[in-house]
Every structure is written in C-alpha cells, then in structure tokens.
Coordinates of C-alpha atoms in Angstrom, one line a residue:
X238 CA 5.9 2.2 23.6
X239 CA 5.1 -1.1 25.7
X240 CA 2.9 -3.6 24.4
X241 CA 1.2 -6.0 26.8
X242 CA 2.4 -9.7 26.8
X243 CA 0.8 -12.4 24.6
X244 CA -1.7 -14.9 26.3
X245 CA -0.7 -17.8 27.1
X246 CA -3.0 -19.9 24.6
X247 CA -3.3 -19.1 20.9
X248 CA -4.8 -16.0 20.9
X249 CA -8.3 -15.3 19.1
X250 CA -7.6 -12.2 17.0
X251 CA -10.8 -11.3 15.4
X252 CA -12.4 -11.4 18.8
X253 CA -9.5 -8.8 19.9
X254 CA -10.8 -6.8 17.1
X255 CA -14.4 -6.9 17.9
X256 CA -13.5 -5.4 21.7
X257 CA -11.5 -2.7 19.9
X258 CA -13.9 0.5 20.4
X259 CA -13.0 1.8 16.7
X260 CA -13.6 -1.4 14.8
X261 CA -17.1 -2.9 14.4
X262 CA -17.7 -6.6 14.1
X263 CA -17.7 -7.9 10.5
X264 CA -21.3 -7.7 9.2
X265 CA -21.0 -10.5 6.4
X266 CA -18.9 -13.6 5.6
X267 CA -16.9 -13.4 2.4
X268 CA -17.1 -16.9 0.9
X269 CA -13.7 -16.8 -0.5
X270 CA -11.4 -20.0 -0.9
X271 CA -8.0 -19.9 0.5
X272 CA -4.6 -19.4 -1.3
X273 CA -1.7 -21.6 -1.3
X274 CA 0.8 -19.9 1.0
X275 CA 3.6 -21.1 -2.0
X276 CA 2.5 -19.2 -4.8
X277 CA 3.9 -22.1 -7.0
X278 CA 2.6 -23.7 -9.0
X279 CA 1.1 -21.0 -11.0
X280 CA -2.1 -22.8 -11.9
X281 CA -2.7 -23.5 -8.5
X282 CA -2.8 -19.6 -7.5
X283 CA -5.3 -19.4 -10.8
X284 CA -7.9 -22.0 -9.6
X285 CA -7.8 -21.1 -5.5
X286 CA -7.5 -17.2 -5.8
X287 CA -9.0 -16.2 -2.5
X288 CA -10.8 -13.4 -4.8
X289 CA -12.6 -15.7 -6.7
X290 CA -16.1 -14.2 -5.3
X291 CA -17.1 -12.9 -8.3
X292 CA -15.8 -15.3 -10.8
X293 CA -17.3 -13.5 -14.1
X294 CA -15.9 -10.2 -13.3
X295 CA -12.6 -11.8 -12.0
X296 CA -12.1 -13.2 -15.7
X297 CA -13.3 -10.1 -17.2
X298 CA -10.2 -8.2 -15.6
X299 CA -7.7 -10.7 -15.8
X300 CA -8.6 -10.4 -19.9
X301 CA -8.3 -6.8 -19.8
X302 CA -4.9 -7.2 -18.0
X303 CA -3.6 -9.6 -20.6
X304 CA -4.7 -7.5 -23.0
X305 CA -2.9 -4.5 -21.5
X306 CA 0.5 -6.1 -20.7
X307 CA 1.9 -4.3 -23.6
X308 CA 0.5 -0.7 -23.1
X309 CA 1.8 -0.4 -19.2
X310 CA 2.8 2.9 -18.1
X311 CA 6.4 2.2 -17.1
X312 CA 8.2 5.9 -17.9
X313 CA 6.8 9.4 -18.4
X314 CA 8.1 12.2 -20.0
X315 CA 5.5 15.0 -19.5
X316 CA 8.8 17.7 -19.5
X317 CA 9.5 17.1 -23.2
X318 CA 5.7 16.8 -24.2
X319 CA 3.5 19.6 -21.7
X320 CA 4.7 23.3 -22.4
X321 CA 6.2 25.0 -19.1
X322 CA 6.3 21.5 -17.4
X323 CA 9.4 21.0 -15.2
X324 CA 11.8 18.6 -15.3
X325 CA 10.9 15.0 -13.4
X326 CA 11.7 13.5 -10.0
X327 CA 11.2 10.0 -10.1
X328 CA 10.2 7.5 -7.1
X329 CA 9.6 4.1 -7.1
X330 CA 6.1 4.2 -8.5
X331 CA 5.6 8.0 -9.1
X332 CA 7.0 10.7 -11.4
X333 CA 6.5 14.0 -10.1
X334 CA 6.9 17.2 -12.2
X335 CA 7.3 20.8 -10.7
X336 CA 5.0 23.3 -12.4
X337 CA 5.9 26.3 -10.6
X338 CA 3.0 26.7 -8.2
X339 CA 1.7 23.1 -8.0
X340 CA 3.6 19.4 -8.4
X341 CA 1.7 16.9 -10.8
X342 CA 2.1 13.6 -9.6
X343 CA 1.6 10.6 -12.3
X344 CA 1.3 7.2 -11.1
X345 CA 3.1 4.4 -12.9
X346 CA 2.2 1.3 -13.2
X347 CA 5.8 -0.1 -12.0
X348 CA 5.6 -2.8 -9.3
X349 CA 8.4 -2.3 -6.9
X350 CA 9.2 -4.0 -3.8
X351 CA 13.1 -4.8 -2.2
X352 CA 13.8 -1.3 -3.0
X353 CA 13.4 -2.1 -6.9
X354 CA 11.5 -2.4 -9.8
X355 CA 10.0 -5.6 -10.4
X356 CA 7.3 -5.6 -13.0
X357 CA 4.5 -3.2 -14.8
X358 CA 1.0 -4.3 -13.7
X359 CA -1.8 -3.4 -16.5
X360 CA -3.9 -0.5 -14.6
X361 CA -2.1 -0.1 -11.3
X362 CA -1.2 3.5 -11.8
X363 CA -4.7 4.4 -12.4
X364 CA -6.1 2.2 -9.3
X365 CA -3.3 3.5 -7.0
X366 CA -4.3 7.1 -7.6
X367 CA -8.4 6.7 -7.5
X368 CA -7.8 4.6 -4.5
X369 CA -5.8 7.4 -2.7
X370 CA -8.4 9.9 -4.0
X371 CA -11.2 8.4 -2.6
X372 CA -9.1 7.8 1.0
X373 CA -8.2 11.7 0.7
X374 CA -11.5 12.6 0.0
X375 CA -12.9 10.5 2.9
X376 CA -10.1 11.5 5.6
X377 CA -10.7 15.0 5.4
X378 CA -12.2 14.9 8.7
X379 CA -8.7 13.6 10.2
X380 CA -6.2 15.6 8.5
X381 CA -6.1 18.1 5.5
X382 CA -4.3 16.8 2.6
X383 CA -2.2 18.5 -0.5
X384 CA -5.2 17.5 -3.3
X385 CA -6.0 20.3 -5.8
X386 CA -7.5 17.9 -8.7
X387 CA -7.3 15.0 -10.9
X388 CA -7.2 15.5 -14.5
X389 CA -6.3 12.1 -15.6
X390 CA -6.6 8.7 -14.2
X391 CA -3.2 8.6 -13.4
X392 CA -2.8 12.0 -12.2
X393 CA -2.9 14.1 -8.9
X394 CA -2.3 17.8 -8.8
X395 CA -1.1 18.7 -5.5
X396 CA -0.2 21.9 -3.5
X397 CA 3.5 22.1 -2.9
X398 CA 4.4 21.8 0.8
X399 CA 7.6 21.2 2.9
X400 CA 7.8 17.2 3.2
X401 CA 8.9 15.9 6.4
X402 CA 11.6 13.5 5.7
X403 CA 10.5 10.4 7.6
X404 CA 7.7 8.0 6.5
X405 CA 5.3 7.2 8.9
X406 CA 4.8 3.4 9.0
X407 CA 1.7 1.9 11.2
X408 CA 1.1 -1.8 12.1
X409 CA -1.2 -3.6 13.7
X410 CA 0.3 -6.9 13.1
X411 CA 3.4 -8.7 13.7
X412 CA 4.2 -9.7 9.9
X413 CA 6.0 -9.1 6.7
X414 CA 8.9 -10.4 5.0
X415 CA 11.5 -7.4 3.7
X416 CA 14.4 -6.5 5.8
X417 CA 12.6 -3.9 7.8
X418 CA 9.3 -5.6 8.5
X419 CA 8.5 -6.5 12.0
X420 CA 8.3 -10.1 12.1
X421 CA 11.6 -10.1 10.0
X422 CA 13.5 -8.3 12.8
X423 CA 11.3 -9.7 15.8
X424 CA 12.4 -13.0 14.3
X425 CA 15.9 -12.1 14.7
X426 CA 15.5 -11.4 17.8
X427 CA 14.8 -7.8 17.8
X428 CA 12.6 -6.7 20.8
X429 CA 13.1 -2.8 20.8
X430 CA 12.0 -1.4 17.4
X431 CA 11.7 2.0 16.8
X432 CA 11.0 2.9 20.2
X433 CA 8.6 0.3 20.8
X434 CA 8.9 -2.7 23.4
X435 CA 7.9 -5.9 22.2
X436 CA 7.6 -8.5 24.3
X437 CA 8.4 -12.2 24.2
X438 CA 6.3 -15.0 22.7
X439 CA 5.0 -13.5 19.9
X440 CA 4.3 -15.5 16.5
X441 CA 4.2 -14.3 12.8
X442 CA 0.7 -12.6 12.0
X443 CA -0.1 -12.3 15.2
X444 CA -2.2 -9.1 16.1
X445 CA -0.6 -6.6 18.1
X446 CA -2.4 -5.4 21.7
X447 CA -2.1 -1.8 19.9
X448 CA -1.3 -0.4 16.9
X449 CA 2.3 1.2 16.8
X450 CA 4.3 3.4 14.4
X451 CA 7.7 2.3 13.5
X452 CA 9.3 5.4 11.4
X453 CA 12.1 5.0 8.6
X454 CA 14.0 8.1 7.4
X455 CA 13.2 8.7 3.7
X456 CA 16.6 7.3 1.9
X457 CA 17.0 6.7 -1.8
X458 CA 18.2 3.1 -1.6
X459 CA 16.8 1.9 1.3
X460 CA 14.4 3.6 4.3
X461 CA 16.2 3.5 7.6
X462 CA 14.0 2.6 10.9
X463 CA 14.6 5.3 13.3
X464 CA 13.1 6.1 16.7
X465 CA 11.3 8.9 17.6
X466 CA 14.3 10.5 19.7
X467 CA 16.3 10.3 16.9
X468 CA 14.2 12.1 14.5
X469 CA 14.0 14.8 17.2
X470 CA 17.6 14.9 18.1
X471 CA 18.7 14.6 14.3
X472 CA 16.7 17.8 13.6
X473 CA 14.3 16.0 11.1
X474 CA 11.1 17.3 12.9
X475 CA 10.6 19.3 16.0
X476 CA 8.9 17.3 18.9
X477 CA 5.3 19.3 18.2
X478 CA 5.5 18.3 14.7
X479 CA 5.9 14.7 15.2
X480 CA 3.4 14.6 17.8
X481 CA 0.9 15.9 15.9
X482 CA 1.7 13.8 12.8
X483 CA 2.0 10.7 14.8
X484 CA -1.3 11.6 16.1
X485 CA -2.7 12.1 12.5
X486 CA -1.0 8.9 11.3
X487 CA -2.8 6.8 14.6
X488 CA -6.2 8.3 13.9
X489 CA -5.7 7.6 9.9
X490 CA -5.1 4.1 10.4
X491 CA -7.8 3.4 13.1
X492 CA -10.1 4.7 10.6
X493 CA -9.1 2.8 7.3
X494 CA -9.2 -0.5 10.4
X495 CA -12.8 0.3 10.5
X496 CA -13.5 0.6 7.2
X497 CA -11.4 -2.3 5.8
X498 CA -13.3 -4.6 8.3
X499 CA -16.7 -2.9 7.5
X500 CA -15.7 -4.5 4.1
X501 CA -14.6 -7.8 5.0
X502 CA -11.1 -6.9 5.1
X503 CA -8.1 -6.2 7.7
X504 CA -5.9 -3.2 7.1
X505 CA -2.6 -4.6 8.5
X506 CA 0.0 -1.8 8.3
X507 CA 0.8 0.9 6.0
X508 CA 2.7 3.9 5.7
X509 CA 2.0 7.5 5.5
X510 CA 3.6 10.6 4.3
X511 CA 3.1 14.2 5.5
X512 CA 4.4 17.7 4.7
X513 CA 4.2 21.4 5.8
X514 CA 2.4 23.9 3.9
X515 CA 3.4 27.9 3.6
X516 CA 1.0 28.6 6.3
X517 CA 2.3 25.9 8.6
X518 CA -0.7 23.5 8.0
X519 CA 0.4 20.0 8.2
X520 CA -1.0 17.9 5.4
X521 CA -1.1 14.3 4.4
X522 CA 0.6 13.6 1.3
X523 CA 1.7 11.1 -1.8
X524 CA -0.7 7.8 -1.3
X525 CA -3.6 6.6 1.4
X526 CA -4.0 3.0 2.1
X527 CA -3.6 2.0 -1.4
X528 CA -2.2 -2.0 -2.0
X529 CA 1.2 -0.3 -2.9
X530 CA 1.7 1.6 0.9
X531 CA -0.7 -1.0 3.0
X532 CA -1.2 -4.5 3.6
X533 CA -4.4 -6.1 3.5
X534 CA -6.2 -9.5 4.7
X535 CA -9.4 -11.3 4.5
X536 CA -11.1 -10.9 7.8
X537 CA -13.2 -13.7 7.9
X538 CA -10.7 -16.6 6.9
X539 CA -7.8 -14.9 9.2
X540 CA -8.5 -16.6 12.4
X541 CA -8.6 -20.0 11.4
X542 CA -5.9 -19.7 9.1
X543 CA -3.9 -18.2 12.1
X544 CA -4.5 -21.2 14.6
X545 CA -3.5 -23.4 11.8
X546 CA -0.2 -21.7 11.0
X547 CA -0.9 -20.7 7.3
X548 CA -0.2 -17.2 5.9
X549 CA -3.4 -15.1 6.0
X550 CA -5.4 -14.4 2.7
X551 CA -3.8 -11.3 1.6
X552 CA -4.9 -8.8 -1.3
X553 CA -2.0 -7.0 -2.0
X554 CA 1.4 -7.8 -3.5
X555 CA 3.2 -9.8 -0.6
X556 CA 2.6 -13.2 -3.0
X557 CA 4.8 -11.4 -5.7
X558 CA 7.4 -10.5 -3.0
X559 CA 7.4 -14.2 -1.8
X560 CA 7.3 -15.2 -5.7
X561 CA 10.7 -13.5 -6.0
X562 CA 12.2 -14.2 -2.5
X563 CA 11.8 -18.0 -3.6
X564 CA 13.5 -17.3 -7.1
X565 CA 16.4 -15.2 -6.6
X566 CA 17.7 -13.0 -4.3
X567 CA 15.9 -9.6 -4.7
X568 CA 18.1 -7.4 -2.6
X569 CA 21.4 -8.9 -4.3
X570 CA 20.9 -10.1 -7.5
X571 CA 22.2 -7.8 -10.2
X572 CA 19.3 -9.4 -12.7
X573 CA 15.8 -10.7 -11.8
X574 CA 13.8 -13.1 -13.6
X575 CA 11.0 -11.9 -15.2
X576 CA 7.5 -12.1 -13.1
X577 CA 5.4 -14.7 -14.5
X578 CA 2.4 -12.6 -16.8
X579 CA 0.4 -14.8 -14.6
X580 CA 1.2 -13.0 -11.4
X581 CA 1.2 -9.8 -12.8
X582 CA -2.3 -10.4 -13.9
X583 CA -3.5 -11.8 -10.6
X584 CA -1.9 -8.5 -9.1
X585 CA -3.9 -6.5 -11.1
X586 CA -7.0 -8.1 -10.3
X587 CA -6.4 -7.7 -6.7
X588 CA -5.5 -4.4 -6.7
X589 CA -8.9 -4.0 -8.9
X590 CA -10.9 -6.3 -6.2
X591 CA -9.3 -4.2 -3.2
X592 CA -10.5 -0.6 -4.6
X593 CA -14.3 -1.8 -5.4
X594 CA -14.4 -3.5 -2.6
X595 CA -13.2 -0.6 -0.2
X596 CA -15.5 2.0 -2.3
X597 CA -18.3 -0.1 -3.2
X598 CA -18.1 1.0 -6.8
X599 CA -16.9 -0.5 -10.5
X600 CA -13.6 1.0 -11.8
X601 CA -13.6 2.5 -15.3
X602 CA -11.0 0.8 -17.1
X603 CA -8.6 2.4 -19.6
X604 CA -9.2 1.2 -23.2
X605 CA -6.5 0.6 -25.8
X606 CA -7.9 3.0 -27.9
X607 CA -4.9 5.9 -27.1
X608 CA -1.7 5.2 -25.8
X609 CA -1.6 6.0 -22.0
X610 CA 1.3 8.4 -22.2
X611 CA -0.5 10.6 -25.1
X612 CA -3.8 10.9 -23.1
X613 CA -1.9 12.0 -20.2
X614 CA 0.1 14.7 -21.7
X615 CA -3.0 16.3 -23.0
X616 CA -5.0 16.1 -19.7
X617 CA -2.3 17.4 -17.7
X618 CA -1.7 20.5 -20.3
X619 CA -5.6 21.1 -20.4
X620 CA -5.7 21.2 -16.5
X621 CA -2.4 23.3 -15.9
X622 CA -3.7 25.8 -18.5
X623 CA -6.8 26.6 -16.0
X624 CA -4.9 26.8 -13.0

C-alpha cells in the first residue's frame, strides 16, 4: 500500500483529520495541561497531569487506586474453584478457561509491555473488560463478535471459534517505542513494512496519509511482523478470509477514530483479533480499542506539540513503557525494577479516564469488601449453571 509523500513543510495533522470523510471536526476543546515528555521526576507527572480536567474526580480515583494496590488480580485459579471448568491458558493479561461449549475470559490487572509483565494496576481488569464490552456492543454494525455474556466486572463469556493466528495492527500515525512499532522500524531505515511502502521524510508522531495494516503472527514470546502475501503463502489465512478481516479491521479503526475524535481524543493505533465460528462466520474476539490494545492522544494539543517536537499527550501506557526504557533494558534484563506506585496509580486513572470519556458514563469501582477472586468464582459458577 503506497502512501503519498509528506509535504515539504511541517504538516498540519488536525486539518488532515478534518478533511477525512469519516472524522468530524473536534466539537469542543479540552483544557488540559501538558505532561512532561520524560516521566521523571515523578512529582512533575502528578502536578502536570494531562488528565486533570476534573481534579476532584481524579483525586478520588487515585485514592481508590492507592487503596486497591493490595487487592489486584494478578493470577486466577478458577479451575480449582469453579466446578466443571477446564484448565487455564494464560495470555499477557487474560486467563482463559474452557467450559466445554464456551470460553470464560478473565481480564486480570496485569500490565504487560516488552513481552513481559511489568506491574499490576488497580481496577485495570475491570476497566479493560467493560471498555471492550462497550465497543463490542457499538461495533455490531461493522462485524459480529463472540460475546455471550458478562457475569462479572472482570469476566466475559464468549463463543468458541477457530482463532486466526494473525493479529491485525492498524496504524494511523508513525509512532511507538517498542521493537515492532512503526517509528522504531522507520527510524532504522525500513521503508517497506508488512507490505506497506513508507516514503522518505516522515518524522515521529506524524499522521499517515492513510491508515495502514501491519499484521503480525501470534507468537508465545514475541509477535513477528509479516506481509499479507506471506500470510497467504504460509497458509495462516486464505486470501478470502484475509481480505474480509482486513476490511473489517480498517472499518473498525475508522469508526474508532470517529468516536474518539468526537470526544476530544485521537485513536492512533490498535490491534484486532478475529476468529471463525462453526458456521463460517468471521467474528471479532479478545478486546476492542482498550488502552492496552490501543494508543490514544489528546486531540486539541496534538498539533501544537507536534510542531514543537514534543511528544503528544497520551492516554495509554506509553509513559510507563518510557519509564522502564529509561531505567532498565526491559527486553534483556532478567529482573526489572519495581514500577513506582505513583505511576501505577496514574495509569489506573488514565484507563478510567479513557473509559469514562468514550462511554460518557462513570465507572463503578469494585470495593474492598470481597476479594476479587472469590467474587469472580461465585459469579462465573452462577453464570455457567444457567447456560
């Protein structure tokens, strides 16, 4: 997929967004203070938080997050507590149990990046699960999904399907800090990436002329970038299935960008996973447009910061990634430093801020009166007995 050459002068990215048919203009400004590009010192992050529009609510959530640090859901063992539930398979964030006809997906509070777990974030599993459920419900006009029910704040019960061994990463900007991010490979001189031709002269955080897909194969340790032709030739997907899924992925991303911009945000990139049901229906699975699978920036400060060479104000885990990159080698070091509590609580707030901004609802935070694992076990047992 060829991209048009960038202009010779500094681009005006928000004007480009406004000209894109599926993106409306930003309806209202967000009066938010910028966050420092470097997350250190920690006190500056708290005082200069880009998400301090409602300082009282933010302080309330931060207090709740500090109180919840000792009640995070890092591991689950439902196979020991729920009768008839099969063994567990664990991903970076979700634990999946086979109940026979259905899958029980438990979203934990684990925070992953660089292909390893960095920390546990209070309320994260609940927020990710409820964020995905909102997007699943609001994207049914684009694609069917595998959701059956959600018996608990951290749990989704889903239909079984044959999962395509490919992740569909859709990107709207040249950015990122991981080894497979578009900016990392572009900055190393790569100009042909996953079947996309990238022209010279682009800079970090610049908007692409058109959204692109950079698929990866799903690997245990590290996802591997791959071209569409390689996917077809290796038999990972048929040409028909790849074309249908890639079309759905681009449509989902376009809709996500529209909803985000209507709420003062830029959906920068994301990843989707799909599967095929027994009847041949292709379904969206896993998660949708969460701050784990997606990168979001504040829209009304993006252009000014881009032109000044500053990092965009982000509403995702990028600042935590950057902290680890500055304080260790997160890929190679056997033992990583402990994530500072201030950053952990800040990330909990950002996840909640994003959910509430997109859905226009306040999230109901789980209390400490009952251990999370006991609550989940009870709710899953009840739900499965009714299926």
